[in-house]
């Protein structure tokens, strides 16, 4: 584990878990919210890598606005998904 | 279908993992990206060229200003495309598929609206801070614009869309998005008229009472303001259209 | 197998981060191909996108490097509080020649800034590479705009077909194609299937 | 003339907090100052409350009690952790430290306002959606299923 911090490792594993969960959930609203969690973990990882501007953008855009867009769409189409 | 997909994914995964061993190790100082003269120049000379402490802002708005300008245009076009896709016309306007499965309560909540009333000025002030302070701290036009747009989205979420459209109607948002790009291109054209090349901000020192480096510093702020205009307007326009299926009426 | 220069050691221990990026990318890719629901496909697309952005950003990381914002002593304006303290210290000790000249300059013009200088090669290694950050910053914002376009298309599809499951949409399109007679180019009026007829057919 | 934005924000103020730093330096020789210890205690207490919130979110029987645990525990623990960070940062009483503390206090104020509001909004949405609270007669298992379905 040369140079790769344990913190990074935890976040990466959590990110994979969040991605899988958000794709497996049948309820699209919950999936959107879990996708917001995924974006937020990604933002933490970038802040830790020293890419503060990217992390800031991701926090505002990925975890905030794109989750809102997804929820807005889910409310206007069917909420249940077949897979 | 699923098996084919799995096979394709695993094949691509194997290829990528095979390639991964050729990448440089984590944080390697001699990796091609870090050792390239371009990256070194950006780090070493940003302070000399533009006097901006935040290299990301300097590279974004100055060295790669042309790129950023057309990224902004892409966002603008995306906003226009969404309005065009979702605009209700003719028989679509009263099609039964437009009814929602579950409708939300129309009455705005007292506690939520009052808290939002308190927070909106703070959020907008913070957006301006992020925009203006992007030279010395993380931030800039994109982030400030998104936060500003989010404040309008928050109004629409706490009350309903018409309340937010009193502040910023979608027509006006599209206009503002255009104004943002015009500000950006205008600064570029101004530097061209003053004898330089397109987006060569150093020429602005002929009209501003500052050195060429500080002219680049201030022109970057102007450019970021243009970006923030576009991003704010487009984010709100996208939300307004997505949440009401293009009808621009009613709540989420 | 996990020896000093085994392949697995190289992949799983030294380049573990790349493995995770590949896994994330594959999760996104698989969802884009295999998932039936259009919104699930879009979530998969976003995951795919962020995996690539993550890869780019991690290229810019340097061992021991800080964020790409100048620290106080490299700051072109050099007016931060830390720098003032640094200057005082340099004034008192006059440890190195460079510090002494900085102090002299700052003493001369009290509130003017000292001339910014180009960093040396060793000093550039102290900062993360800003170029990938810039590229990915715009990619994220453009990504959300394109996600918006995709969501708008999804709503449009729902409006036309009443479903966002890919299979149902494809079946509806095939049924419509089968029932539509391709009009002769010279015939007077092309026949169009109206939305109401489409609804009736589905019901 | 060289306008300097950063200068007018930061460099203009040159308060000297040296006397405070000297006062606290007397205690730092032992390794940790009193402020450090206070900050660490606050962060630890905050973490304990976070754990409580997480356990409550998992163990409570219905939507309302779970939101109660999440809302209360989350707010308090975030506040404690941020204030603890502030105390630890304040240790050397430098200008930068004070600026950071002011920013942290702004975040604390923001969380204090928004976190209870969002909990309230979620609760109200659940109530209007017809989520039944668990009562004495109803078995907790049924309610849990109903919420999840």
XYZ file of C-alpha atoms in Angstrom:
687
model
C 0.000 0.000 0.000
C 2.679 2.468 -0.970
C 1.527 6.001 -0.693
C -2.168 5.243 -0.928
C -3.723 6.417 2.289
C -6.145 4.270 4.211
C -8.681 7.068 4.003
C -8.656 6.853 0.222
C -9.169 3.139 0.420
C -12.223 3.453 2.654
C -13.804 6.075 0.452
C -13.146 4.055 -2.687
C -14.758 0.956 -1.216
C -17.752 2.941 0.013
C -18.081 4.454 -3.423
C -18.255 1.090 -5.117
C -20.874 0.009 -2.575
C -22.928 3.165 -3.127
C -22.757 2.752 -6.904
C -23.923 -0.861 -6.740
C -26.734 -0.040 -4.315
C -28.026 2.859 -6.375
C -28.150 0.617 -9.440
C -29.842 -2.286 -7.673
C -32.635 -0.396 -5.932
C -36.055 -0.762 -7.517
C -37.310 2.578 -6.207
C -35.934 5.290 -8.489
C -36.309 8.042 -5.880
C -34.119 6.143 -3.432
C -31.701 5.365 -6.222
C -31.361 9.073 -6.980
C -30.667 9.862 -3.325
C -28.063 7.103 -3.089
C -26.500 8.486 -6.244
C -26.230 11.807 -4.387
C -24.352 9.976 -1.632
C -22.020 8.523 -4.267
C -21.325 12.007 -5.626
C -20.627 13.298 -2.159
C -18.123 10.522 -1.457
C -16.487 11.329 -4.766
C -16.231 14.953 -3.698
C -14.541 13.918 -0.423
C -12.050 11.845 -2.365
C -11.181 14.736 -4.652
C -10.753 17.116 -1.747
C -8.371 14.592 -0.244
C -6.448 14.348 -3.529
C -5.851 18.104 -3.486
C -8.279 18.972 -6.275
C -10.211 21.487 -4.217
C -11.833 23.249 -7.141
C -13.060 20.000 -8.624
C -14.342 18.878 -5.234
C -16.183 22.148 -4.777
C -17.788 21.851 -8.185
C -18.781 18.255 -7.558
C -20.306 19.158 -4.189
C -22.386 21.895 -5.785
C -23.190 20.146 -9.047
C -23.064 16.396 -8.517
C -24.411 16.086 -5.016
C -26.713 19.086 -5.244
C -28.116 20.033 -8.581
C -27.928 16.753 -10.490
C -29.642 14.906 -7.631
C -32.391 17.527 -7.765
C -32.715 17.038 -11.537
C -32.998 13.284 -11.092
C -35.636 13.625 -8.374
C -37.574 16.128 -10.485
C -37.630 13.694 -13.379
C -38.519 10.704 -11.219
C -41.516 12.618 -9.905
C -42.740 13.205 -13.424
C -42.312 9.655 -14.670
C -42.890 6.293 -13.023
C -41.238 5.843 -9.657
C -40.916 2.076 -9.756
C -38.309 0.443 -11.900
C -38.405 -3.090 -13.227
C -34.777 -3.792 -12.418
C -28.830 -9.435 -23.121
C -27.475 -9.428 -19.599
C -24.974 -12.147 -20.392
C -23.754 -10.324 -23.477
C -23.430 -7.158 -21.428
C -21.503 -8.986 -18.733
C -19.172 -10.534 -21.287
C -18.518 -7.183 -22.949
C -17.905 -5.489 -19.611
C -15.568 -8.167 -18.367
C -13.624 -8.098 -21.615
C -13.194 -4.333 -21.425
C -12.329 -4.657 -17.761
C -9.613 -7.169 -18.517
C -8.192 -4.875 -21.177
C -8.201 -1.912 -18.827
C -6.596 -3.870 -15.999
C -3.953 -5.089 -18.432
C -3.296 -1.465 -19.328
C -3.353 -0.346 -15.692
C 0.036 -1.837 -14.945
C 1.627 0.615 -17.355
C 0.268 3.637 -15.547
C 2.515 5.475 -13.166
C 2.187 4.764 -9.470
C 0.134 6.891 -7.117
C 1.553 10.393 -6.742
C 4.626 9.715 -8.851
C 6.581 12.946 -9.326
C 8.090 11.743 -12.591
C 4.836 10.609 -14.198
C 4.358 11.987 -17.719
C 1.555 14.280 -16.644
C 3.551 15.810 -13.819
C 6.869 16.023 -15.625
C 5.530 17.620 -18.785
C 6.749 21.163 -19.482
C 3.173 22.416 -19.873
C 2.154 21.503 -16.373
C 5.440 22.831 -15.001
C 4.929 26.092 -16.817
C 1.445 26.505 -15.399
C 2.683 25.949 -11.874
C 5.862 27.969 -12.135
C 4.728 30.991 -14.103
C 1.090 31.595 -13.272
C 2.115 33.981 -10.533
C 4.418 35.898 -12.871
C 2.047 36.002 -15.808
C -1.230 36.778 -14.109
C -0.620 37.356 -10.392
C -3.475 34.970 -9.596
C -2.657 32.687 -6.654
C -5.169 30.006 -7.654
C -3.605 28.242 -10.627
C -6.809 26.451 -11.532
C -8.662 29.721 -12.039
C -5.784 31.143 -14.062
C -5.559 28.132 -16.343
C -9.339 27.924 -16.660
C -10.042 31.541 -17.528
C -6.818 32.670 -19.123
C -4.525 30.017 -20.569
C -7.441 27.890 -21.707
C -9.950 30.707 -22.030
C -11.062 29.706 -25.507
C -11.881 26.205 -24.293
C -13.852 27.494 -21.323
C -15.780 29.900 -23.531
C -17.106 27.098 -25.668
C -17.797 24.913 -22.641
C -20.054 27.758 -21.571
C -21.655 27.727 -24.991
C -22.244 23.984 -24.599
C -24.098 24.623 -21.350
C -26.160 27.323 -23.028
C -27.044 24.999 -25.888
C -28.012 22.284 -23.414
C -30.412 24.707 -21.746
C -31.972 25.666 -25.076
C -32.224 22.021 -26.100
C -34.091 21.099 -22.927
C -36.571 23.904 -23.426
C -37.058 22.812 -27.035
C -37.481 19.137 -26.122
C -39.993 19.662 -23.362
C -42.083 22.507 -24.760
C -45.697 21.316 -24.918
C -47.415 21.884 -28.218
C -50.650 20.754 -29.799
C -51.997 17.361 -28.851
C -49.181 16.739 -26.393
C -50.399 19.425 -24.028
C -53.413 17.428 -22.841
C -52.130 13.929 -23.271
C -53.033 11.616 -20.372
C -49.415 10.595 -19.858
C -48.880 14.047 -18.418
C -50.813 13.184 -15.251
C -48.576 12.378 -12.333
C -48.792 9.157 -10.378
C -48.717 10.977 -7.065
C -49.113 14.679 -6.627
C -47.386 16.581 -3.888
C -49.033 18.862 -1.391
C -49.535 22.304 -2.842
C -49.565 24.192 0.463
C -46.084 25.585 1.217
C -44.867 24.618 4.640
C -44.587 27.489 7.133
C -41.349 26.396 8.797
C -39.644 25.541 5.551
C -40.613 28.770 3.833
C -39.470 30.908 6.748
C -36.121 29.154 6.986
C -35.665 29.492 3.255
C -36.532 33.182 3.517
C -33.689 33.501 6.025
C -31.233 31.457 4.009
C -31.702 32.748 0.467
C -29.825 36.049 0.970
C -26.985 34.208 2.682
C -26.750 31.664 -0.116
C -26.736 34.352 -2.786
C -24.117 36.347 -0.904
C -22.022 33.216 -0.636
C -22.404 32.678 -4.364
C -21.035 36.165 -4.994
C -18.206 35.485 -2.565
C -17.310 32.262 -4.355
C -17.420 34.051 -7.680
C -15.318 37.040 -6.643
C -12.913 35.200 -4.378
C -12.206 32.476 -6.912
C -8.801 33.978 -7.631
C -7.364 33.302 -4.203
C -9.438 30.365 -2.970
C -11.316 27.466 -4.539
C -14.226 28.758 -6.520
C -14.995 30.691 -9.634
C -17.687 31.239 -12.179
C -18.954 27.679 -12.483
C -19.263 27.067 -8.752
C -20.683 30.504 -7.986
C -23.149 30.160 -10.834
C -24.330 26.762 -9.680
C -24.827 28.015 -6.113
C -26.724 31.030 -7.404
C -28.920 28.816 -9.566
C -29.456 26.500 -6.601
C -30.808 29.420 -4.578
C -33.526 29.967 -7.185
C -34.199 26.232 -7.265
C -34.568 26.370 -3.480
C -37.267 29.017 -3.817
C -39.066 26.813 -6.310
C -38.800 23.828 -3.970
C -39.989 25.645 -0.854
C -42.895 27.470 -2.469
C -43.652 26.535 -6.038
C -42.309 27.350 -9.448
C -44.362 30.515 -10.142
C -42.946 32.098 -6.995
C -39.434 31.506 -8.300
C -40.408 32.618 -11.798
C -41.450 35.993 -10.356
C -37.764 36.449 -9.579
C -36.323 34.867 -12.676
C -38.635 33.786 -15.438
C -37.416 31.212 -17.911
C -37.481 33.706 -20.773
C -35.333 36.066 -18.791
C -33.066 33.188 -17.803
C -32.421 32.350 -21.441
C -31.665 35.993 -22.086
C -29.269 36.102 -19.133
C -27.510 33.003 -20.386
C -26.943 34.737 -23.689
C -25.736 37.850 -21.876
C -23.191 35.746 -20.013
C -21.686 34.424 -23.224
C -21.722 37.915 -24.698
C -19.795 39.213 -21.680
C -17.211 36.490 -22.182
C -16.897 36.981 -25.922
C -17.049 40.750 -25.483
C -13.998 40.769 -23.259
C -12.263 38.622 -25.856
C -13.268 40.960 -28.660
C -12.249 44.009 -26.658
C -8.762 42.643 -26.247
C -8.752 41.974 -29.991
C -9.787 45.544 -30.757
C -6.997 46.820 -28.544
C -4.434 45.132 -30.732
C -3.980 41.720 -29.194
C -5.451 38.379 -30.089
C -8.855 37.020 -29.120
C -9.015 36.623 -25.320
C -5.510 38.061 -24.864
C -6.392 39.988 -21.742
C -3.019 41.652 -21.317
C -4.027 44.200 -23.948
C -6.712 45.491 -21.620
C -3.997 47.374 -19.743
C -4.376 50.044 -22.416
C -7.795 50.947 -21.058
C -7.476 49.867 -17.435
C -5.090 51.771 -15.187
C -3.147 48.636 -14.241
C -0.163 46.603 -15.344
C -0.679 43.908 -18.024
C -0.547 41.185 -15.352
C -3.227 42.827 -13.268
C -5.248 43.440 -16.423
C -5.286 39.678 -16.917
C -6.261 39.302 -13.253
C -9.251 41.607 -13.578
C -10.296 40.358 -17.013
C -10.456 36.876 -15.534
C -12.964 38.166 -13.003
C -15.048 39.603 -15.817
C -14.928 36.345 -17.702
C -15.943 34.401 -14.615
C -18.898 36.746 -14.162
C -19.994 35.894 -17.686
C -19.694 32.178 -16.955
C -21.650 32.615 -13.731
C -24.491 34.383 -15.565
C -24.826 31.539 -18.032
C -24.575 28.757 -15.470
C -27.066 30.383 -13.093
C -29.636 30.942 -15.794
C -29.241 27.547 -17.432
C -29.400 25.610 -14.159
C -32.640 27.330 -13.230
C -34.105 26.920 -16.710
C -33.279 23.204 -16.707
C -34.896 22.717 -13.303
C -37.985 24.705 -14.237
C -38.534 22.621 -17.346
C -37.694 19.251 -15.847
C -39.843 19.649 -12.741
C -42.983 20.700 -14.604
C -42.583 18.693 -17.825
C -42.160 21.891 -19.807
C -45.426 23.453 -18.714
C -43.768 25.887 -16.301
C -46.707 25.806 -13.906
C -47.326 24.197 -10.545
C -44.862 22.805 -8.053
C -42.556 19.858 -8.234
C 2.134 -14.592 -6.423
C 2.265 -11.498 -4.266
C 6.015 -11.294 -4.651
C 7.968 -8.137 -5.122
C 7.505 -7.976 -8.866
C 4.500 -10.200 -9.444
C 1.706 -8.905 -11.599
C -0.846 -9.105 -8.788
C 1.374 -7.170 -6.452
C 1.808 -4.520 -9.056
C -1.909 -4.317 -9.764
C -3.571 -4.816 -6.410
C -1.128 -3.165 -4.075
C 0.728 -0.460 -5.932
C -2.018 0.468 -8.348
C -5.045 -0.373 -6.278
C -6.677 2.948 -7.095
C -6.637 2.161 -10.822
C -8.364 -1.150 -10.112
C -11.147 0.620 -8.269
C -11.564 3.113 -11.108
C -11.851 0.216 -13.535
C -14.466 -1.409 -11.310
C -16.481 1.812 -11.107
C -16.238 2.305 -14.850
C -17.407 -1.250 -15.467
C -20.336 -0.817 -13.082
C -21.402 2.213 -15.078
C -20.857 0.503 -18.410
C -22.785 -2.593 -17.375
C -25.678 -0.469 -16.159
C -25.731 1.447 -19.428
C -25.930 -1.749 -21.449
C -27.981 -4.115 -19.332
C -30.378 -2.027 -17.268
C -33.869 -1.768 -18.628
C -34.965 1.463 -17.007
C -33.864 4.657 -18.718
C -33.165 6.534 -15.489
C -31.056 3.625 -14.273
C -29.136 3.881 -17.509
C -28.568 7.568 -16.849
C -27.322 6.906 -13.316
C -24.982 4.347 -14.848
C -23.821 6.955 -17.344
C -23.044 9.377 -14.539
C -21.082 6.723 -12.670
C -19.124 5.960 -15.822
C -18.418 9.654 -16.246
C -17.270 10.228 -12.675
C -14.999 7.179 -12.873
C -13.194 8.731 -15.830
C -13.019 12.113 -14.111
C -11.629 10.386 -11.031
C -8.936 8.793 -13.156
C -7.936 12.139 -14.632
C -7.845 13.894 -11.271
C -5.757 11.145 -9.709
C -3.165 11.644 -12.465
C -2.602 15.141 -11.154
C -1.780 13.990 -7.632
C 1.825 14.379 -6.528
C 3.407 12.695 -3.560
C 3.714 15.368 -0.889
C 2.162 18.008 -3.112
C -0.355 20.511 -1.827
C -3.419 22.002 -3.502
C -2.750 24.103 -6.623
C -3.009 27.445 -4.841
C 0.197 29.280 -4.051
C 1.310 29.075 -0.444
C 2.131 32.344 1.258
C 5.783 32.607 0.279
C 5.035 31.939 -3.401
C 1.966 34.142 -3.428
C 2.366 36.808 -6.128
C 0.897 39.415 -3.827
C 2.557 38.262 -0.669
C 0.271 40.146 1.635
C -1.151 37.383 3.697
C -0.745 37.433 7.406
C 1.504 34.418 7.363
C 3.781 36.109 4.942
C 4.018 39.159 7.145
C 5.097 36.948 9.998
C 7.572 35.239 7.706
C 8.983 38.599 6.715
C 9.430 39.714 10.285
C 11.213 36.523 11.058
C 13.467 36.975 8.057
C 14.141 40.512 9.102
C 15.193 39.448 12.558
C 17.430 36.581 11.586
C 18.419 37.441 8.028
C 19.069 33.776 7.583
C 19.428 33.570 3.835
C 20.247 36.113 1.253
C 16.944 35.691 -0.546
C 14.907 36.312 2.555
C 16.986 39.370 3.312
C 16.330 40.867 -0.101
C 12.623 40.133 0.221
C 12.617 41.876 3.557
C 14.511 44.808 2.158
C 12.065 45.203 -0.696
C 9.117 44.963 1.617
C 10.637 47.517 3.919
C 11.163 49.934 1.095
C 7.626 49.923 -0.235
C 5.662 49.138 2.811
C 2.363 48.060 1.279
C 3.394 47.402 -2.300
C 3.873 43.783 -3.304
C 7.234 42.261 -3.998
C 7.860 41.182 -7.554
C 6.475 37.693 -8.266
C 9.063 35.250 -9.450
C 8.963 32.056 -11.447
C 9.180 28.915 -9.350
C 12.043 26.497 -9.651
C 11.564 22.911 -10.756
C 11.801 21.594 -7.206
C 9.162 24.046 -6.055
C 6.742 23.019 -8.803
C 6.770 19.495 -7.360
C 5.165 20.931 -4.238
C 1.874 21.563 -6.039
C -0.631 19.186 -7.553
C -0.900 19.378 -11.327
C -3.629 21.976 -12.082
C -4.234 20.961 -15.694
C -6.379 17.830 -15.074
C -8.360 19.788 -12.492
C -9.257 22.451 -15.038
C -10.253 19.963 -17.696
C -12.400 17.973 -15.298
C -13.980 21.016 -13.664
C -15.575 22.033 -16.929
C -16.359 18.388 -17.690
C -18.416 18.107 -14.507
C -20.529 21.167 -15.261
C -21.006 20.167 -18.879
C -21.809 16.665 -17.585
C -24.703 17.929 -15.518
C -26.003 19.952 -18.465
C -25.957 16.874 -20.685
C -27.571 14.847 -17.901
C -30.319 17.438 -17.968
C -30.759 16.954 -21.703
C -30.925 13.191 -21.229
C -33.516 13.546 -18.481
C -35.571 15.823 -20.717
C -35.458 13.174 -23.446
C -36.577 10.600 -20.871
C -39.575 12.728 -19.954
C -40.361 13.174 -23.617
C -40.253 9.410 -24.142
C -42.543 8.936 -21.169
C -44.934 11.460 -22.620
C -45.006 9.656 -25.958
C -45.076 6.028 -24.821
C -46.244 6.128 -21.211
C -43.283 4.095 -20.013
C -39.559 4.453 -19.462
C -38.704 0.758 -19.658
C -36.555 0.159 -22.689
C -38.264 -3.121 -23.678
C -41.737 -1.608 -23.626
C -40.604 1.411 -25.587
C -38.992 -0.799 -28.223
C -42.105 -2.999 -28.442
C -44.295 0.070 -28.864
C -42.053 1.421 -31.594
C -42.089 -1.927 -33.439
C -45.865 -2.173 -33.218
C -46.175 1.331 -34.547
C -43.794 0.596 -37.389
C -45.692 -2.537 -38.332
C -49.012 -0.724 -38.444
C -47.725 2.240 -40.388
C -47.868 1.964 -44.157
C -44.895 3.723 -45.604
C -46.474 6.322 -47.865
C -45.645 6.596 -51.482
C -43.420 9.583 -52.060
C -45.771 10.934 -54.726
C -48.937 10.467 -52.717
C -50.671 13.573 -51.578
C -50.435 13.484 -47.798
C -48.170 11.450 -45.529
C -50.152 9.513 -42.978
C -49.277 10.419 -39.429
C -50.127 8.472 -36.346
C -51.620 10.849 -33.869
C -50.827 10.698 -30.184
C -54.438 9.858 -29.371
C -54.425 6.892 -31.748
C -51.209 5.707 -30.218
C -52.782 5.792 -26.784
C -55.815 3.893 -28.009
C -53.634 1.236 -29.569
C -51.737 0.717 -26.384
C -54.871 0.422 -24.305
C -1.261 51.694 -9.456
C -1.775 48.115 -8.669
C -5.133 47.187 -7.278
C -4.918 44.218 -5.052
C -8.119 42.462 -4.151
C -6.558 39.983 -1.825
C -4.757 42.774 -0.067
C -7.869 44.738 0.730
C -9.500 41.663 2.213
C -6.729 40.114 4.219
C -3.670 42.269 4.310
C -5.537 45.355 5.416
C -6.136 43.887 8.833
C -3.027 43.288 10.742
C -4.275 42.677 14.259
C -1.614 41.451 16.537
C -2.812 38.524 18.551
C 0.700 37.847 19.776
C -0.175 38.512 23.381
C -2.861 35.845 23.305
C -0.485 33.392 21.682
C 2.063 34.105 24.405
C -0.567 33.540 27.048
C -1.502 30.179 25.593
C 2.107 29.236 24.902
C 2.686 28.933 28.634
C 0.369 25.970 28.768
C 1.534 24.335 25.556
C 4.845 23.220 26.972
C 3.140 20.216 28.505
C 2.207 19.094 24.958
C -1.467 19.962 24.790
C -3.081 23.238 25.656
C -6.375 23.491 27.461
C -8.075 24.506 24.225
C -6.755 21.412 22.474
C -8.121 19.179 25.201
C -11.501 20.913 25.133
C -11.669 20.565 21.372
C -10.785 16.895 21.445
C -13.397 16.220 24.124
C -16.035 17.992 22.040
C -15.126 16.042 18.916
C -15.257 12.762 20.863
C -18.641 13.595 22.376
C -19.872 14.529 18.922
C -18.731 11.186 17.556
C -20.592 9.404 20.369
C -23.755 11.280 19.446
C -23.206 10.370 15.801
C -22.988 6.733 16.787
C -26.219 7.121 18.728
C -27.917 8.658 15.701
C -26.722 5.835 13.456
C -27.839 3.130 15.878
C -31.175 4.878 16.354
C -31.683 5.135 12.616
C -31.167 1.417 12.345
C -33.000 0.194 15.437
C -36.064 2.386 15.857
C -39.363 0.863 14.768
C -41.006 3.406 12.463
C -40.332 6.362 10.196
C -41.005 9.081 12.752
C -38.806 7.755 15.520
C -36.038 7.084 13.033
C -36.197 10.618 11.689
C -36.187 11.811 15.298
C -32.939 9.989 15.966
C -31.369 11.159 12.733
C -32.444 14.777 13.073
C -31.525 15.298 16.706
C -28.344 13.282 16.797
C -27.075 14.539 13.476
C -27.524 18.220 14.304
C -25.978 18.045 17.758
C -23.042 15.910 16.743
C -22.210 18.050 13.697
C -22.284 21.150 15.859
C -20.056 19.588 18.510
C -17.524 18.301 16.007
C -17.295 21.611 14.157
C -16.973 23.615 17.377
C -14.303 21.187 18.551
C -12.409 21.747 15.314
C -12.752 25.466 15.894
C -11.240 25.222 19.367
C -8.344 23.135 18.100
C -7.723 25.609 15.264
C -7.853 28.567 17.630
C -4.892 27.211 19.498
C -2.259 29.669 18.282
C -4.558 32.735 18.066
C -3.162 33.701 14.667
C -5.110 35.716 12.125
C -5.544 32.682 9.900
C -6.858 30.700 12.849
C -9.438 33.354 13.656
C -10.587 33.474 10.033
C -11.025 29.707 10.038
C -12.987 29.858 13.277
C -15.305 32.493 11.863
C -15.899 30.301 8.797
C -16.548 27.273 11.009
C -19.018 29.307 13.074
C -20.831 30.272 9.870
C -21.110 26.581 8.967
C -22.368 25.828 12.487
C -25.057 28.478 12.136
C -26.034 27.108 8.724
C -26.346 23.555 10.030
C -28.289 24.750 13.052
C -30.835 26.332 10.737
C -31.057 23.788 7.954
C -30.775 20.410 9.617
C -33.901 20.668 11.812
C -35.786 22.237 8.913
C -34.960 19.390 6.589
C -35.952 16.885 9.267
C -39.245 18.698 9.650
C -39.822 18.739 5.898
C -39.164 15.002 5.653
C -41.472 14.270 8.592
C -44.228 16.358 7.083
C -43.839 14.709 3.714
C -44.117 11.337 5.417
C -47.199 12.439 7.334
C -48.917 13.725 4.219
C -47.982 10.559 2.395
C -49.864 8.590 5.059
C -47.048 6.823 6.856
C -48.554 5.338 10.011
C -46.691 5.918 13.258
C -46.147 2.871 15.446
C -48.626 2.725 18.323
C -49.063 0.480 21.325
C -51.333 -1.947 19.555
C -49.522 -2.289 16.263
C -46.612 -4.628 15.982
C -43.432 -2.940 14.973
C -42.651 -5.419 12.213
C -45.719 -4.560 10.172
C -44.982 -0.863 10.316
C -41.436 -1.378 9.226
C -42.539 -3.327 6.211
C -45.110 -0.746 5.332
C -42.554 2.039 5.402
C -40.129 0.132 3.298
C -42.575 -0.995 0.677
